[in-house]
Amino acid sequence: MSSFKERADAALADPILKIAVERTAGTAEAKRAVAVDAFPDFEAARDRAAAIKDHVVAHLGAYLEQFEANAVAAGACVHWASTADEACRIVIDICKAAGAKSVARSKSMLGEEIGLPHALAEAGIGRVETDLAEHIIQLADERPSHIIWPAMHKTREQVSALFKAKHRSPHEEETIAAMAESARRELRTQMLGADVGISGANFLIADTGAICTVTNEGNAELSLVPPRVHIVTAGIEKIVPSMPHAIHMLRMLARSATGAALTQYTTFYTGPKRAGDRDGPEEMHIVLVDNGRTKMRAEGLTEMLRCIRCGACMNHCVVFRQIGGHAYGGTYPGPMGSVLTPALDGLKQSRDLPNACTLNGKCQEVCPVRIPLPTLLRGWREKSWREGLEPTSMRWGLGLWAWVARRPALYRLGTGMAVRAMHMLGRKGWISTLPLAGGWTRYRDIPRPAAQTFMAQYKKEERRK
Ligand code: SF4
């Protein structure tokens, strides 16, 4: 398996990837800015959103029990899964009991997190991804690269070629509308023929037992209503106390994710079809998944449980916008992924992620639930250091730096010499190679520094006064 650095290197060398990521992330950034400007007191709304999530997480057990009681009263079956494997096993058992040969799946990052596509394939159950971007990902046999736009790493031209190669009756005209029509032709019959519909949940409403999904294409509704069985997989942190809380979170989610006032299709499902209903599934199963979330509270990552998966942090991340989502390696990319992946997959395997951050704080500035992502990333760095996971060269290097930094005279001498040497090296205004800094200079030049350190210049100025 390749390392983060290898994947990042490959991504940086891919000019098409950069164009594709920049197109979507840039548009999302601009649209969010307009939506936030138009929202009366967005900062107060962020405070409220954070407070709602903190309250729920502090009383998680009580709200989950309330949700379960109300969902069961509405006719749904509620299942509890501690781990990803357990969640998949429950879903597969329900599919088998329903005699399902194929399932229609509406986009769910939790499904990706627990490895549901793989589990369905292993069980011999066919799967059709009904979200347009997930459909592209399924055809390309890839993983999502963004939590809102799973195929953002692909250009329109690449998608067109993919549809032409894989669709039974592909588009002829090179227009977005023709491509969408091609996907619609391909997907619709498969969706309507599925035995089971599987979705995630953007929110679980405790006082009604309802689940809420949001999509831009209406694919959730078409995947979940016609089949006989609807299975929901949802993280336990998705709970909100009541409908007004859900509405507040929806307003924050849509604006932060796409800059829209509300996502096109926002649907609340409360139990299966009732007597007299013309349509709807006969069975509804809700699988509540922990998969490390309870442990996150104990590990000082409680604030991360506020996350509503809007993707704003990655759209504004300078690192994500250079390397795209696949380089991160886990289910969740970008700043939130760099906090979550070590919690889900272990710090040893993913210690590069918290280190691949400039700590510029932009992610925290735009997060609708005020998650202090840079602080949480620093927490992982500290843990990695305490557990001795850094390479020996880094430990020695930092140890040496700390030793020198504790001796001011030596530190001044060393930095003064280094700055002078760099000043001489950058005669033409830039330094293109530097010992021990190859990782930086391979991709960009360093501007020539002044001939003296800041402190030396400051003292000189003070003397002159
Ligand atoms: S961490 Fe914040 S900005 Fe990032 S996806 Fe979660 S809620 Fe959105």
PDB file of C-alpha atoms in Angstrom, residues 106-328:
ATOM      1  CA  SER A 106     -28.162   6.617  -1.928  1.00  0.00           C
ATOM      2  CA  LYS A 107     -24.835   8.331  -1.141  1.00  0.00           C
ATOM      3  CA  SER A 108     -23.681   7.788   2.424  1.00  0.00           C
ATOM      4  CA  MET A 109     -20.203   8.448   3.748  1.00  0.00           C
ATOM      5  CA  LEU A 110     -20.962   6.207   6.717  1.00  0.00           C
ATOM      6  CA  GLY A 111     -21.579   3.388   4.223  1.00  0.00           C
ATOM      7  CA  GLU A 112     -18.088   4.053   2.815  1.00  0.00           C
ATOM      8  CA  GLU A 113     -16.638   4.253   6.335  1.00  0.00           C
ATOM      9  CA  ILE A 114     -17.943   0.821   7.313  1.00  0.00           C
ATOM     10  CA  GLY A 115     -17.009  -0.737   3.950  1.00  0.00           C
ATOM     11  CA  LEU A 116     -20.588  -1.525   2.917  1.00  0.00           C
ATOM     12  CA  PRO A 117     -19.985  -1.612  -0.879  1.00  0.00           C
ATOM     13  CA  HIS A 118     -17.324  -4.265  -0.345  1.00  0.00           C
ATOM     14  CA  ALA A 119     -19.499  -6.252   2.106  1.00  0.00           C
ATOM     15  CA  LEU A 120     -22.405  -6.286  -0.374  1.00  0.00           C
ATOM     16  CA  ALA A 121     -20.116  -7.511  -3.158  1.00  0.00           C
ATOM     17  CA  GLU A 122     -18.750 -10.273  -0.905  1.00  0.00           C
ATOM     18  CA  ALA A 123     -22.303 -11.355  -0.114  1.00  0.00           C
ATOM     19  CA  GLY A 124     -23.075 -11.549  -3.849  1.00  0.00           C
ATOM     20  CA  ILE A 125     -25.622  -8.732  -3.687  1.00  0.00           C
ATOM     21  CA  GLY A 126     -25.692  -6.361  -6.678  1.00  0.00           C
ATOM     22  CA  ARG A 127     -25.437  -2.637  -5.930  1.00  0.00           C
ATOM     23  CA  VAL A 128     -26.418   0.394  -7.905  1.00  0.00           C
ATOM     24  CA  GLU A 129     -25.105   3.748  -6.688  1.00  0.00           C
ATOM     25  CA  THR A 130     -27.854   6.239  -7.455  1.00  0.00           C
ATOM     26  CA  ASP A 131     -26.157   9.559  -6.666  1.00  0.00           C
ATOM     27  CA  LEU A 132     -24.753  10.830  -9.974  1.00  0.00           C
ATOM     28  CA  ALA A 133     -21.237  11.358  -8.640  1.00  0.00           C
ATOM     29  CA  GLU A 134     -21.277   7.994  -6.852  1.00  0.00           C
ATOM     30  CA  HIS A 135     -22.466   6.442 -10.128  1.00  0.00           C
ATOM     31  CA  ILE A 136     -19.347   7.894 -11.798  1.00  0.00           C
ATOM     32  CA  ILE A 137     -17.205   6.506  -8.979  1.00  0.00           C
ATOM     33  CA  GLN A 138     -18.805   3.080  -9.294  1.00  0.00           C
ATOM     34  CA  LEU A 139     -18.252   2.996 -13.069  1.00  0.00           C
ATOM     35  CA  ALA A 140     -14.628   4.059 -12.615  1.00  0.00           C
ATOM     36  CA  ASP A 141     -14.158   1.549  -9.760  1.00  0.00           C
ATOM     37  CA  GLU A 142     -12.690   4.246  -7.543  1.00  0.00           C
ATOM     38  CA  ARG A 143     -13.328   5.671  -4.089  1.00  0.00           C
ATOM     39  CA  PRO A 144     -14.991   9.044  -3.411  1.00  0.00           C
ATOM     40  CA  SER A 145     -12.511  11.918  -3.203  1.00  0.00           C
ATOM     41  CA  HIS A 146     -14.808  14.400  -1.426  1.00  0.00           C
ATOM     42  CA  ILE A 147     -17.691  13.936   0.987  1.00  0.00           C
ATOM     43  CA  ILE A 148     -20.108  16.142  -0.989  1.00  0.00           C
ATOM     44  CA  TRP A 149     -18.696  15.796  -4.528  1.00  0.00           C
ATOM     45  CA  PRO A 150     -17.296  12.263  -4.594  1.00  0.00           C
ATOM     46  CA  ALA A 151     -16.170  12.621  -8.232  1.00  0.00           C
ATOM     47  CA  MET A 152     -14.745  16.136  -7.993  1.00  0.00           C
ATOM     48  CA  HIS A 153     -11.344  14.813  -9.117  1.00  0.00           C
ATOM     49  CA  LYS A 154     -12.748  14.095 -12.571  1.00  0.00           C
ATOM     50  CA  THR A 155     -13.198  16.624 -15.338  1.00  0.00           C
ATOM     51  CA  ARG A 156     -16.305  16.740 -17.473  1.00  0.00           C
ATOM     52  CA  GLU A 157     -14.275  15.361 -20.385  1.00  0.00           C
ATOM     53  CA  GLN A 158     -13.180  12.333 -18.331  1.00  0.00           C
ATOM     54  CA  VAL A 159     -16.762  11.655 -17.226  1.00  0.00           C
ATOM     55  CA  SER A 160     -17.983  11.860 -20.810  1.00  0.00           C
ATOM     56  CA  ALA A 161     -15.407   9.280 -21.912  1.00  0.00           C
ATOM     57  CA  LEU A 162     -16.370   7.026 -18.992  1.00  0.00           C
ATOM     58  CA  PHE A 163     -20.087   7.144 -19.816  1.00  0.00           C
ATOM     59  CA  LYS A 164     -19.346   6.394 -23.471  1.00  0.00           C
ATOM     60  CA  ALA A 165     -17.303   3.359 -22.466  1.00  0.00           C
ATOM     61  CA  LYS A 166     -19.712   1.992 -19.842  1.00  0.00           C
ATOM     62  CA  HIS A 167     -23.289   3.087 -20.562  1.00  0.00           C
ATOM     63  CA  ARG A 168     -25.471   0.866 -22.709  1.00  0.00           C
ATOM     64  CA  SER A 169     -26.933   3.789 -24.583  1.00  0.00           C
ATOM     65  CA  PRO A 170     -24.553   6.696 -24.066  1.00  0.00           C
ATOM     66  CA  HIS A 171     -24.966  10.355 -25.014  1.00  0.00           C
ATOM     67  CA  GLU A 172     -23.934  11.644 -28.412  1.00  0.00           C
ATOM     68  CA  GLU A 173     -23.917  15.376 -27.797  1.00  0.00           C
ATOM     69  CA  GLU A 174     -21.093  16.671 -25.597  1.00  0.00           C
ATOM     70  CA  THR A 175     -23.342  18.626 -23.250  1.00  0.00           C
ATOM     71  CA  ILE A 176     -23.957  18.273 -19.525  1.00  0.00           C
ATOM     72  CA  ALA A 177     -27.666  17.774 -20.197  1.00  0.00           C
ATOM     73  CA  ALA A 178     -26.978  14.923 -22.631  1.00  0.00           C
ATOM     74  CA  MET A 179     -24.582  13.283 -20.170  1.00  0.00           C
ATOM     75  CA  ALA A 180     -27.127  13.573 -17.334  1.00  0.00           C
ATOM     76  CA  GLU A 181     -29.749  12.012 -19.612  1.00  0.00           C
ATOM     77  CA  SER A 182     -27.388   9.136 -20.364  1.00  0.00           C
ATOM     78  CA  ALA A 183     -26.925   8.510 -16.615  1.00  0.00           C
ATOM     79  CA  ARG A 184     -30.678   8.760 -16.049  1.00  0.00           C
ATOM     80  CA  ARG A 185     -31.346   6.124 -18.740  1.00  0.00           C
ATOM     81  CA  GLU A 186     -28.728   3.862 -17.222  1.00  0.00           C
ATOM     82  CA  LEU A 187     -29.798   4.249 -13.608  1.00  0.00           C
ATOM     83  CA  ARG A 188     -33.554   4.530 -13.612  1.00  0.00           C
ATOM     84  CA  THR A 189     -34.455   0.939 -14.480  1.00  0.00           C
ATOM     85  CA  GLN A 190     -31.853  -0.416 -12.056  1.00  0.00           C
ATOM     86  CA  MET A 191     -33.178   1.815  -9.283  1.00  0.00           C
ATOM     87  CA  LEU A 192     -36.764   0.792  -9.836  1.00  0.00           C
ATOM     88  CA  GLY A 193     -35.833  -2.885  -9.981  1.00  0.00           C
ATOM     89  CA  ALA A 194     -33.899  -2.939  -6.683  1.00  0.00           C
ATOM     90  CA  ASP A 195     -35.164  -5.149  -3.846  1.00  0.00           C
ATOM     91  CA  VAL A 196     -33.763  -2.998  -1.032  1.00  0.00           C
ATOM     92  CA  GLY A 197     -32.978   0.712  -0.751  1.00  0.00           C
ATOM     93  CA  ILE A 198     -30.040   1.717   1.446  1.00  0.00           C
ATOM     94  CA  SER A 199     -29.377   5.248   2.648  1.00  0.00           C
ATOM     95  CA  GLY A 200     -27.473   7.127   5.284  1.00  0.00           C
ATOM     96  CA  ALA A 201     -29.079   9.866   7.354  1.00  0.00           C
ATOM     97  CA  ASN A 202     -28.079  13.496   7.585  1.00  0.00           C
ATOM     98  CA  PHE A 203     -30.023  13.807  10.816  1.00  0.00           C
ATOM     99  CA  LEU A 204     -31.927  11.546  13.208  1.00  0.00           C
ATOM    100  CA  ILE A 205     -34.769  13.375  14.933  1.00  0.00           C
ATOM    101  CA  ALA A 206     -35.090  12.139  18.521  1.00  0.00           C
ATOM    102  CA  ASP A 207     -38.609  13.334  19.343  1.00  0.00           C
ATOM    103  CA  THR A 208     -40.251  11.830  16.245  1.00  0.00           C
ATOM    104  CA  GLY A 209     -37.993   8.883  15.344  1.00  0.00           C
ATOM    105  CA  ALA A 210     -37.675  10.310  11.804  1.00  0.00           C
ATOM    106  CA  ILE A 211     -34.555  10.247   9.674  1.00  0.00           C
ATOM    107  CA  CYS A 212     -33.666  13.028   7.249  1.00  0.00           C
ATOM    108  CA  THR A 213     -31.851  12.741   3.910  1.00  0.00           C
ATOM    109  CA  VAL A 214     -30.722  15.550   1.639  1.00  0.00           C
ATOM    110  CA  THR A 215     -29.792  15.156  -2.018  1.00  0.00           C
ATOM    111  CA  ASN A 216     -29.530  17.431  -5.015  1.00  0.00           C
ATOM    112  CA  GLU A 217     -30.891  14.893  -7.464  1.00  0.00           C
ATOM    113  CA  GLY A 218     -33.852  13.298  -5.717  1.00  0.00           C
ATOM    114  CA  ASN A 219     -32.121   9.967  -6.027  1.00  0.00           C
ATOM    115  CA  ALA A 220     -32.659   9.099  -2.352  1.00  0.00           C
ATOM    116  CA  GLU A 221     -36.431   9.282  -2.755  1.00  0.00           C
ATOM    117  CA  LEU A 222     -36.380   7.144  -5.883  1.00  0.00           C
ATOM    118  CA  SER A 223     -34.025   4.616  -4.279  1.00  0.00           C
ATOM    119  CA  LEU A 224     -35.843   4.328  -0.972  1.00  0.00           C
ATOM    120  CA  VAL A 225     -39.566   4.533  -1.657  1.00  0.00           C
ATOM    121  CA  PRO A 226     -40.186   1.856  -4.354  1.00  0.00           C
ATOM    122  CA  PRO A 227     -38.238  -1.092  -2.810  1.00  0.00           C
ATOM    123  CA  ARG A 228     -39.945  -3.301  -0.250  1.00  0.00           C
ATOM    124  CA  VAL A 229     -37.248  -2.687   2.369  1.00  0.00           C
ATOM    125  CA  HIS A 230     -35.443   0.524   3.384  1.00  0.00           C
ATOM    126  CA  ILE A 231     -32.232   0.224   5.422  1.00  0.00           C
ATOM    127  CA  VAL A 232     -30.668   3.293   7.022  1.00  0.00           C
ATOM    128  CA  THR A 233     -27.127   3.270   8.345  1.00  0.00           C
ATOM    129  CA  ALA A 234     -26.346   6.271  10.526  1.00  0.00           C
ATOM    130  CA  GLY A 235     -23.609   7.332  12.926  1.00  0.00           C
ATOM    131  CA  ILE A 236     -24.875   7.831  16.456  1.00  0.00           C
ATOM    132  CA  GLU A 237     -23.729  11.472  16.428  1.00  0.00           C
ATOM    133  CA  LYS A 238     -26.333  12.341  13.767  1.00  0.00           C
ATOM    134  CA  ILE A 239     -29.018  12.790  16.383  1.00  0.00           C
ATOM    135  CA  VAL A 240     -30.756  16.139  17.011  1.00  0.00           C
ATOM    136  CA  PRO A 241     -33.461  16.689  19.652  1.00  0.00           C
ATOM    137  CA  SER A 242     -36.344  17.889  17.461  1.00  0.00           C
ATOM    138  CA  MET A 243     -37.475  19.223  14.108  1.00  0.00           C
ATOM    139  CA  PRO A 244     -36.594  22.912  14.795  1.00  0.00           C
ATOM    140  CA  HIS A 245     -33.042  21.786  15.607  1.00  0.00           C
ATOM    141  CA  ALA A 246     -32.924  19.755  12.395  1.00  0.00           C
ATOM    142  CA  ILE A 247     -34.125  22.761  10.394  1.00  0.00           C
ATOM    143  CA  HIS A 248     -31.401  24.954  11.894  1.00  0.00           C
ATOM    144  CA  MET A 249     -28.742  22.377  11.067  1.00  0.00           C
ATOM    145  CA  LEU A 250     -30.126  21.984   7.526  1.00  0.00           C
ATOM    146  CA  ARG A 251     -29.785  25.729   6.931  1.00  0.00           C
ATOM    147  CA  MET A 252     -26.161  25.578   8.062  1.00  0.00           C
ATOM    148  CA  LEU A 253     -25.435  22.416   6.083  1.00  0.00           C
ATOM    149  CA  ALA A 254     -26.755  23.612   2.726  1.00  0.00           C
ATOM    150  CA  ARG A 255     -25.046  27.005   2.880  1.00  0.00           C
ATOM    151  CA  SER A 256     -21.729  25.567   4.018  1.00  0.00           C
ATOM    152  CA  ALA A 257     -21.743  22.694   1.528  1.00  0.00           C
ATOM    153  CA  THR A 258     -22.996  24.212  -1.712  1.00  0.00           C
ATOM    154  CA  GLY A 259     -23.935  27.814  -0.960  1.00  0.00           C
ATOM    155  CA  ALA A 260     -27.626  26.994  -1.465  1.00  0.00           C
ATOM    156  CA  ALA A 261     -30.343  28.139   0.939  1.00  0.00           C
ATOM    157  CA  LEU A 262     -31.666  24.597   1.108  1.00  0.00           C
ATOM    158  CA  THR A 263     -30.679  21.372  -0.597  1.00  0.00           C
ATOM    159  CA  GLN A 264     -33.071  20.580  -3.469  1.00  0.00           C
ATOM    160  CA  TYR A 265     -34.508  17.397  -1.978  1.00  0.00           C
ATOM    161  CA  THR A 266     -34.855  17.304   1.806  1.00  0.00           C
ATOM    162  CA  THR A 267     -36.982  14.390   2.991  1.00  0.00           C
ATOM    163  CA  PHE A 268     -38.005  13.113   6.405  1.00  0.00           C
ATOM    164  CA  TYR A 269     -38.888   9.413   6.669  1.00  0.00           C
ATOM    165  CA  THR A 270     -40.860   8.286   9.724  1.00  0.00           C
ATOM    166  CA  GLY A 271     -41.303   4.522   9.765  1.00  0.00           C
ATOM    167  CA  PRO A 272     -42.352   2.306   6.855  1.00  0.00           C
ATOM    168  CA  LYS A 273     -45.539   2.483   4.812  1.00  0.00           C
ATOM    169  CA  ARG A 274     -48.688   2.711   6.949  1.00  0.00           C
ATOM    170  CA  ALA A 275     -52.154   1.334   6.240  1.00  0.00           C
ATOM    171  CA  GLY A 276     -53.696   3.536   3.572  1.00  0.00           C
ATOM    172  CA  ASP A 277     -50.347   4.824   2.205  1.00  0.00           C
ATOM    173  CA  ARG A 278     -50.100   4.443  -1.564  1.00  0.00           C
ATOM    174  CA  ASP A 279     -46.374   3.812  -1.584  1.00  0.00           C
ATOM    175  CA  GLY A 280     -43.352   3.359   0.625  1.00  0.00           C
ATOM    176  CA  PRO A 281     -41.333   0.403   1.903  1.00  0.00           C
ATOM    177  CA  GLU A 282     -43.001  -2.319   3.943  1.00  0.00           C
ATOM    178  CA  GLU A 283     -40.009  -2.573   6.276  1.00  0.00           C
ATOM    179  CA  MET A 284     -37.711   0.133   7.589  1.00  0.00           C
ATOM    180  CA  HIS A 285     -34.517  -0.781   9.453  1.00  0.00           C
ATOM    181  CA  ILE A 286     -32.279   1.786  11.114  1.00  0.00           C
ATOM    182  CA  VAL A 287     -28.752   0.674  11.995  1.00  0.00           C
ATOM    183  CA  LEU A 288     -27.177   3.004  14.560  1.00  0.00           C
ATOM    184  CA  VAL A 289     -23.417   2.761  14.247  1.00  0.00           C
ATOM    185  CA  ASP A 290     -20.819   3.631  16.864  1.00  0.00           C
ATOM    186  CA  ASN A 291     -17.595   2.508  15.129  1.00  0.00           C
ATOM    187  CA  GLY A 292     -15.252   4.433  17.418  1.00  0.00           C
ATOM    188  CA  ARG A 293     -17.472   7.446  18.123  1.00  0.00           C
ATOM    189  CA  THR A 294     -17.894   6.703  21.835  1.00  0.00           C
ATOM    190  CA  LYS A 295     -14.131   6.241  22.085  1.00  0.00           C
ATOM    191  CA  MET A 296     -13.605   9.627  20.447  1.00  0.00           C
ATOM    192  CA  ARG A 297     -15.264  11.259  23.436  1.00  0.00           C
ATOM    193  CA  ALA A 298     -12.788   9.564  25.754  1.00  0.00           C
ATOM    194  CA  GLU A 299      -9.856  10.551  23.514  1.00  0.00           C
ATOM    195  CA  GLY A 300     -10.515  14.299  23.685  1.00  0.00           C
ATOM    196  CA  LEU A 301     -12.156  14.431  20.241  1.00  0.00           C
ATOM    197  CA  THR A 302     -15.668  15.259  21.463  1.00  0.00           C
ATOM    198  CA  GLU A 303     -15.820  18.425  19.337  1.00  0.00           C
ATOM    199  CA  MET A 304     -15.311  16.323  16.205  1.00  0.00           C
ATOM    200  CA  LEU A 305     -18.689  14.697  16.891  1.00  0.00           C
ATOM    201  CA  ARG A 306     -20.291  18.040  15.978  1.00  0.00           C
ATOM    202  CA  CYS A 307     -19.353  17.456  12.317  1.00  0.00           C
ATOM    203  CA  ILE A 308     -22.302  17.617   9.919  1.00  0.00           C
ATOM    204  CA  ARG A 309     -20.222  16.497   6.905  1.00  0.00           C
ATOM    205  CA  CYS A 310     -20.634  19.697   4.907  1.00  0.00           C
ATOM    206  CA  GLY A 311     -17.184  19.606   3.282  1.00  0.00           C
ATOM    207  CA  ALA A 312     -16.509  23.337   3.758  1.00  0.00           C
ATOM    208  CA  CYS A 313     -13.234  22.655   5.580  1.00  0.00           C
ATOM    209  CA  MET A 314     -11.820  20.754   2.612  1.00  0.00           C
ATOM    210  CA  ASN A 315     -13.070  23.276   0.047  1.00  0.00           C
ATOM    211  CA  HIS A 316     -11.072  25.961   1.853  1.00  0.00           C
ATOM    212  CA  CYS A 317      -7.977  23.860   2.653  1.00  0.00           C
ATOM    213  CA  VAL A 318      -4.810  24.844   0.799  1.00  0.00           C
ATOM    214  CA  VAL A 319      -3.456  21.300   1.073  1.00  0.00           C
ATOM    215  CA  PHE A 320      -6.648  19.575  -0.141  1.00  0.00           C
ATOM    216  CA  ARG A 321      -6.834  21.948  -3.099  1.00  0.00           C
ATOM    217  CA  GLN A 322      -3.346  20.899  -4.174  1.00  0.00           C
ATOM    218  CA  ILE A 323      -3.613  17.138  -3.750  1.00  0.00           C
ATOM    219  CA  GLY A 324      -7.354  16.296  -3.880  1.00  0.00           C
ATOM    220  CA  GLY A 325      -9.018  13.725  -1.655  1.00  0.00           C
ATOM    221  CA  HIS A 326      -7.549  10.363  -2.690  1.00  0.00           C
ATOM    222  CA  ALA A 327      -4.089  11.246  -1.397  1.00  0.00           C
ATOM    223  CA  TYR A 328      -5.453  11.201   2.165  1.00  0.00           C
TER     224      TYR A 328
END
